[in-house]
Amino acid sequence: MQGPPHGVVGEDPLLAGRGVSALAELCEQLEHYTDEALELRYSAAGDPLGAPRLPDSGTPLDDVLASLVATRRRIDRVEELLGEAVQARGRIRRLTDHVEAQASNAWDEAVTTDPRINSGSFVAPKEKYAQANLATMSLRRQVLEAKDALSRADDAVEVIRQAHRGLDSLRYDHVVMIRAATVLNSLEV
């Protein structure tokens, strides 16, 4: 039986062999998702009804319904963006874990096998650790970059989630307005 066609078992096929270079691409995607979610939440975004807002109390019911449908469309898109952002964050988290493991393994290997550290003469533990740190500096930088990308991903997911909550609250307010108008219309009859 043959293993997976890409890298390590359990490795994300979208990241296979790309390592830290995938971080910039994922962060850029998240930035686009965040920008689009904020535009959908706060601006007209090409909608003839304009920015999402609750219609005035005297607005005809048909206009309120049209506004509700437009808000629902925006929620659907923001939901899609949220799903994509959560997946991108998961990829970044897996990549961060992978890079951390590589750095840790390289540090351990440097401490135990590097001839500069294990020269046979007495070397204080702090000196060994300093040499191992120097030997793994580039990997440790990659870990910091990955952790920064993960932090940005967490921020992006939260911003998109807040945009979704805001639009969903607006949708609920529309529904309450429609119910109130329906009750008032039934009382007038």
PDB file of C-alpha atoms in Angstrom:
ATOM      1  CA  MET A   1       0.000   0.000   0.000  1.00  0.00           C
ATOM      2  CA  GLN A   2       1.325   3.387  -0.972  1.00  0.00           C
ATOM      3  CA  GLY A   3       1.231   6.425   1.346  1.00  0.00           C
ATOM      4  CA  PRO A   4      -0.163   9.850   0.559  1.00  0.00           C
ATOM      5  CA  PRO A   5       1.205  11.560  -2.554  1.00  0.00           C
ATOM      6  CA  HIS A   6       2.388  14.536  -0.545  1.00  0.00           C
ATOM      7  CA  GLY A   7       4.978  14.912   2.213  1.00  0.00           C
ATOM      8  CA  VAL A   8       4.363  13.709   5.736  1.00  0.00           C
ATOM      9  CA  VAL A   9       1.308  11.758   6.877  1.00  0.00           C
ATOM     10  CA  GLY A  10      -1.145  14.262   8.300  1.00  0.00           C
ATOM     11  CA  GLU A  11       0.466  17.147   6.441  1.00  0.00           C
ATOM     12  CA  ASP A  12      -1.948  19.606   4.854  1.00  0.00           C
ATOM     13  CA  PRO A  13      -1.835  18.969   1.076  1.00  0.00           C
ATOM     14  CA  LEU A  14      -2.268  22.689   0.423  1.00  0.00           C
ATOM     15  CA  LEU A  15       0.953  23.395   2.324  1.00  0.00           C
ATOM     16  CA  ALA A  16       2.948  20.346   1.221  1.00  0.00           C
ATOM     17  CA  GLY A  17       6.564  21.233   0.547  1.00  0.00           C
ATOM     18  CA  ARG A  18       5.933  24.979   0.774  1.00  0.00           C
ATOM     19  CA  GLY A  19       6.760  25.520   4.429  1.00  0.00           C
ATOM     20  CA  VAL A  20       6.898  29.030   5.752  1.00  0.00           C
ATOM     21  CA  SER A  21       6.563  30.537   2.258  1.00  0.00           C
ATOM     22  CA  ALA A  22       2.864  29.637   2.466  1.00  0.00           C
ATOM     23  CA  LEU A  23       2.435  31.980   5.454  1.00  0.00           C
ATOM     24  CA  ALA A  24       2.592  35.178   3.423  1.00  0.00           C
ATOM     25  CA  GLU A  25       0.035  33.858   0.963  1.00  0.00           C
ATOM     26  CA  LEU A  26      -2.347  32.752   3.722  1.00  0.00           C
ATOM     27  CA  CYS A  27      -1.976  36.075   5.564  1.00  0.00           C
ATOM     28  CA  GLU A  28      -2.719  37.951   2.346  1.00  0.00           C
ATOM     29  CA  GLN A  29      -5.860  35.851   1.814  1.00  0.00           C
ATOM     30  CA  LEU A  30      -6.973  36.582   5.372  1.00  0.00           C
ATOM     31  CA  GLU A  31      -6.446  40.286   4.826  1.00  0.00           C
ATOM     32  CA  HIS A  32      -8.685  40.164   1.734  1.00  0.00           C
ATOM     33  CA  TYR A  33     -11.338  38.205   3.636  1.00  0.00           C
ATOM     34  CA  THR A  34     -11.273  40.739   6.467  1.00  0.00           C
ATOM     35  CA  ASP A  35     -11.497  43.703   4.102  1.00  0.00           C
ATOM     36  CA  GLU A  36     -14.438  42.173   2.251  1.00  0.00           C
ATOM     37  CA  ALA A  37     -16.260  41.286   5.492  1.00  0.00           C
ATOM     38  CA  LEU A  38     -15.847  44.841   6.803  1.00  0.00           C
ATOM     39  CA  GLU A  39     -17.040  46.260   3.491  1.00  0.00           C
ATOM     40  CA  LEU A  40     -20.110  44.026   3.589  1.00  0.00           C
ATOM     41  CA  ARG A  41     -20.821  45.045   7.176  1.00  0.00           C
ATOM     42  CA  TYR A  42     -20.312  48.795   6.978  1.00  0.00           C
ATOM     43  CA  SER A  43     -20.455  50.052   3.378  1.00  0.00           C
ATOM     44  CA  ALA A  44     -22.796  49.989   0.402  1.00  0.00           C
ATOM     45  CA  ALA A  45     -20.722  47.263  -1.345  1.00  0.00           C
ATOM     46  CA  GLY A  46     -22.496  47.901  -4.634  1.00  0.00           C
ATOM     47  CA  ASP A  47     -25.927  47.408  -3.088  1.00  0.00           C
ATOM     48  CA  PRO A  48     -28.600  49.761  -4.525  1.00  0.00           C
ATOM     49  CA  LEU A  49     -30.110  49.953  -1.034  1.00  0.00           C
ATOM     50  CA  GLY A  50     -26.824  51.334   0.304  1.00  0.00           C
ATOM     51  CA  ALA A  51     -25.036  50.387   3.501  1.00  0.00           C
ATOM     52  CA  PRO A  52     -26.789  47.845   5.729  1.00  0.00           C
ATOM     53  CA  ARG A  53     -29.048  49.572   8.204  1.00  0.00           C
ATOM     54  CA  LEU A  54     -32.453  49.201   9.791  1.00  0.00           C
ATOM     55  CA  PRO A  55     -35.136  51.032   7.800  1.00  0.00           C
ATOM     56  CA  ASP A  56     -37.062  53.854   9.472  1.00  0.00           C
ATOM     57  CA  SER A  57     -40.227  52.916  11.329  1.00  0.00           C
ATOM     58  CA  GLY A  58     -42.556  54.347   8.647  1.00  0.00           C
ATOM     59  CA  THR A  59     -40.929  52.396   5.814  1.00  0.00           C
ATOM     60  CA  PRO A  60     -43.352  50.291   3.726  1.00  0.00           C
ATOM     61  CA  LEU A  61     -43.242  46.572   4.496  1.00  0.00           C
ATOM     62  CA  ASP A  62     -42.049  45.680   0.977  1.00  0.00           C
ATOM     63  CA  ASP A  63     -38.992  47.917   1.433  1.00  0.00           C
ATOM     64  CA  VAL A  64     -38.275  46.361   4.830  1.00  0.00           C
ATOM     65  CA  LEU A  65     -38.469  42.904   3.245  1.00  0.00           C
ATOM     66  CA  ALA A  66     -36.105  43.983   0.452  1.00  0.00           C
ATOM     67  CA  SER A  67     -33.680  45.294   3.064  1.00  0.00           C
ATOM     68  CA  LEU A  68     -33.947  42.007   4.971  1.00  0.00           C
ATOM     69  CA  VAL A  69     -33.137  40.001   1.823  1.00  0.00           C
ATOM     70  CA  ALA A  70     -30.139  42.259   1.076  1.00  0.00           C
ATOM     71  CA  THR A  71     -28.905  41.833   4.650  1.00  0.00           C
ATOM     72  CA  ARG A  72     -29.342  38.071   4.404  1.00  0.00           C
ATOM     73  CA  ARG A  73     -27.223  38.027   1.220  1.00  0.00           C
ATOM     74  CA  ARG A  74     -24.477  39.888   3.050  1.00  0.00           C
ATOM     75  CA  ILE A  75     -24.653  37.481   5.999  1.00  0.00           C
ATOM     76  CA  ASP A  76     -24.325  34.516   3.647  1.00  0.00           C
ATOM     77  CA  ARG A  77     -21.168  35.946   2.091  1.00  0.00           C
ATOM     78  CA  VAL A  78     -19.664  36.863   5.471  1.00  0.00           C
ATOM     79  CA  GLU A  79     -20.426  33.316   6.669  1.00  0.00           C
ATOM     80  CA  GLU A  80     -18.524  31.987   3.669  1.00  0.00           C
ATOM     81  CA  LEU A  81     -15.611  34.315   4.421  1.00  0.00           C
ATOM     82  CA  LEU A  82     -15.633  33.209   8.059  1.00  0.00           C
ATOM     83  CA  GLY A  83     -15.408  29.569   7.030  1.00  0.00           C
ATOM     84  CA  GLU A  84     -12.501  30.314   4.688  1.00  0.00           C
ATOM     85  CA  ALA A  85     -10.737  32.324   7.405  1.00  0.00           C
ATOM     86  CA  VAL A  86     -11.141  29.550   9.971  1.00  0.00           C
ATOM     87  CA  GLN A  87      -9.668  27.061   7.488  1.00  0.00           C
ATOM     88  CA  ALA A  88      -6.732  29.384   6.726  1.00  0.00           C
ATOM     89  CA  ARG A  89      -6.123  29.839  10.444  1.00  0.00           C
ATOM     90  CA  GLY A  90      -6.079  26.055  10.842  1.00  0.00           C
ATOM     91  CA  ARG A  91      -3.487  25.766   8.084  1.00  0.00           C
ATOM     92  CA  ILE A  92      -1.370  28.445   9.751  1.00  0.00           C
ATOM     93  CA  ARG A  93      -1.709  26.679  13.118  1.00  0.00           C
ATOM     94  CA  ARG A  94      -0.594  23.366  11.616  1.00  0.00           C
ATOM     95  CA  LEU A  95       2.316  25.061   9.876  1.00  0.00           C
ATOM     96  CA  THR A  96       3.303  26.810  13.117  1.00  0.00           C
ATOM     97  CA  ASP A  97       3.265  23.500  14.987  1.00  0.00           C
ATOM     98  CA  HIS A  98       5.354  21.913  12.241  1.00  0.00           C
ATOM     99  CA  VAL A  99       7.945  24.709  12.245  1.00  0.00           C
ATOM    100  CA  GLU A 100       8.121  24.657  16.061  1.00  0.00           C
ATOM    101  CA  ALA A 101       8.760  20.911  16.005  1.00  0.00           C
ATOM    102  CA  GLN A 102      11.473  21.320  13.360  1.00  0.00           C
ATOM    103  CA  ALA A 103      13.180  24.049  15.389  1.00  0.00           C
ATOM    104  CA  SER A 104      12.987  22.006  18.582  1.00  0.00           C
ATOM    105  CA  ASN A 105      14.407  18.926  16.869  1.00  0.00           C
ATOM    106  CA  ALA A 106      17.221  20.950  15.277  1.00  0.00           C
ATOM    107  CA  TRP A 107      18.075  22.519  18.646  1.00  0.00           C
ATOM    108  CA  ASP A 108      18.157  19.089  20.309  1.00  0.00           C
ATOM    109  CA  GLU A 109      20.334  17.754  17.520  1.00  0.00           C
ATOM    110  CA  ALA A 110      22.678  20.735  17.763  1.00  0.00           C
ATOM    111  CA  VAL A 111      23.108  20.251  21.510  1.00  0.00           C
ATOM    112  CA  THR A 112      23.912  16.568  21.146  1.00  0.00           C
ATOM    113  CA  THR A 113      25.853  16.314  17.862  1.00  0.00           C
ATOM    114  CA  ASP A 114      27.360  19.684  16.932  1.00  0.00           C
ATOM    115  CA  PRO A 115      31.180  19.321  17.134  1.00  0.00           C
ATOM    116  CA  ARG A 116      31.572  22.952  18.239  1.00  0.00           C
ATOM    117  CA  ILE A 117      29.426  22.173  21.262  1.00  0.00           C
ATOM    118  CA  ASN A 118      30.689  18.654  21.980  1.00  0.00           C
ATOM    119  CA  SER A 119      34.419  19.154  21.385  1.00  0.00           C
ATOM    120  CA  GLY A 120      35.470  16.902  24.235  1.00  0.00           C
ATOM    121  CA  SER A 121      36.635  19.714  26.477  1.00  0.00           C
ATOM    122  CA  PHE A 122      34.478  21.012  29.273  1.00  0.00           C
ATOM    123  CA  VAL A 123      31.801  23.411  28.071  1.00  0.00           C
ATOM    124  CA  ALA A 124      29.354  24.973  30.491  1.00  0.00           C
ATOM    125  CA  PRO A 125      25.675  24.249  29.840  1.00  0.00           C
ATOM    126  CA  LYS A 126      24.972  27.919  29.117  1.00  0.00           C
ATOM    127  CA  GLU A 127      27.639  27.896  26.430  1.00  0.00           C
ATOM    128  CA  LYS A 128      26.156  24.748  24.895  1.00  0.00           C
ATOM    129  CA  TYR A 129      22.704  26.305  24.843  1.00  0.00           C
ATOM    130  CA  ALA A 130      24.039  29.514  23.340  1.00  0.00           C
ATOM    131  CA  GLN A 131      25.790  27.559  20.575  1.00  0.00           C
ATOM    132  CA  ALA A 132      22.616  25.541  19.920  1.00  0.00           C
ATOM    133  CA  ASN A 133      20.621  28.774  19.774  1.00  0.00           C
ATOM    134  CA  LEU A 134      23.045  30.189  17.221  1.00  0.00           C
ATOM    135  CA  ALA A 135      22.979  26.981  15.182  1.00  0.00           C
ATOM    136  CA  THR A 136      19.163  27.070  14.966  1.00  0.00           C
ATOM    137  CA  MET A 137      18.676  30.827  14.606  1.00  0.00           C
ATOM    138  CA  SER A 138      17.023  30.711  11.169  1.00  0.00           C
ATOM    139  CA  LEU A 139      14.529  28.060  12.281  1.00  0.00           C
ATOM    140  CA  ARG A 140      13.754  30.011  15.431  1.00  0.00           C
ATOM    141  CA  ARG A 141      13.071  33.087  13.254  1.00  0.00           C
ATOM    142  CA  GLN A 142      10.658  31.004  11.197  1.00  0.00           C
ATOM    143  CA  VAL A 143       8.877  30.015  14.405  1.00  0.00           C
ATOM    144  CA  LEU A 144       8.468  33.682  15.329  1.00  0.00           C
ATOM    145  CA  GLU A 145       7.132  34.470  11.836  1.00  0.00           C
ATOM    146  CA  ALA A 146       4.689  31.582  12.067  1.00  0.00           C
ATOM    147  CA  LYS A 147       3.489  32.678  15.522  1.00  0.00           C
ATOM    148  CA  ASP A 148       3.011  36.224  14.221  1.00  0.00           C
ATOM    149  CA  ALA A 149       0.990  34.884  11.288  1.00  0.00           C
ATOM    150  CA  LEU A 150      -1.115  32.796  13.684  1.00  0.00           C
ATOM    151  CA  SER A 151      -1.812  35.854  15.811  1.00  0.00           C
ATOM    152  CA  ARG A 152      -2.887  37.779  12.708  1.00  0.00           C
ATOM    153  CA  ALA A 153      -5.104  34.861  11.683  1.00  0.00           C
ATOM    154  CA  ASP A 154      -6.783  34.871  15.098  1.00  0.00           C
ATOM    155  CA  ASP A 155      -7.414  38.609  14.725  1.00  0.00           C
ATOM    156  CA  ALA A 156      -8.854  38.175  11.214  1.00  0.00           C
ATOM    157  CA  VAL A 157     -11.238  35.425  12.319  1.00  0.00           C
ATOM    158  CA  GLU A 158     -12.444  37.556  15.226  1.00  0.00           C
ATOM    159  CA  VAL A 159     -13.004  40.637  13.031  1.00  0.00           C
ATOM    160  CA  ILE A 160     -14.981  38.577  10.503  1.00  0.00           C
ATOM    161  CA  ARG A 161     -16.953  36.929  13.317  1.00  0.00           C
ATOM    162  CA  GLN A 162     -17.860  40.381  14.688  1.00  0.00           C
ATOM    163  CA  ALA A 163     -18.998  41.508  11.231  1.00  0.00           C
ATOM    164  CA  HIS A 164     -21.163  38.390  11.037  1.00  0.00           C
ATOM    165  CA  ARG A 165     -22.639  39.051  14.493  1.00  0.00           C
ATOM    166  CA  GLY A 166     -23.426  42.643  13.563  1.00  0.00           C
ATOM    167  CA  LEU A 167     -25.186  41.650  10.344  1.00  0.00           C
ATOM    168  CA  ASP A 168     -27.064  38.855  12.109  1.00  0.00           C
ATOM    169  CA  SER A 169     -28.266  41.322  14.748  1.00  0.00           C
ATOM    170  CA  LEU A 170     -29.415  43.626  11.968  1.00  0.00           C
ATOM    171  CA  ARG A 171     -31.234  40.712  10.342  1.00  0.00           C
ATOM    172  CA  TYR A 172     -32.958  39.952  13.644  1.00  0.00           C
ATOM    173  CA  ASP A 173     -33.995  43.608  14.006  1.00  0.00           C
ATOM    174  CA  HIS A 174     -35.545  43.427  10.529  1.00  0.00           C
ATOM    175  CA  VAL A 175     -37.517  40.332  11.534  1.00  0.00           C
ATOM    176  CA  VAL A 176     -38.762  42.041  14.709  1.00  0.00           C
ATOM    177  CA  MET A 177     -39.778  45.089  12.663  1.00  0.00           C
ATOM    178  CA  ILE A 178     -41.687  42.899  10.179  1.00  0.00           C
ATOM    179  CA  ARG A 179     -43.446  41.022  13.003  1.00  0.00           C
ATOM    180  CA  ALA A 180     -44.429  44.287  14.673  1.00  0.00           C
ATOM    181  CA  ALA A 181     -45.762  45.656  11.387  1.00  0.00           C
ATOM    182  CA  THR A 182     -47.729  42.440  10.821  1.00  0.00           C
ATOM    183  CA  VAL A 183     -49.263  42.637  14.303  1.00  0.00           C
ATOM    184  CA  LEU A 184     -50.161  46.303  13.811  1.00  0.00           C
ATOM    185  CA  ASN A 185     -51.720  45.552  10.422  1.00  0.00           C
ATOM    186  CA  SER A 186     -53.809  42.719  11.934  1.00  0.00           C
ATOM    187  CA  LEU A 187     -55.074  45.041  14.668  1.00  0.00           C
ATOM    188  CA  GLU A 188     -56.156  47.662  12.143  1.00  0.00           C
ATOM    189  CA  VAL A 189     -58.424  45.227  10.309  1.00  0.00           C
TER     190      VAL A 189
END
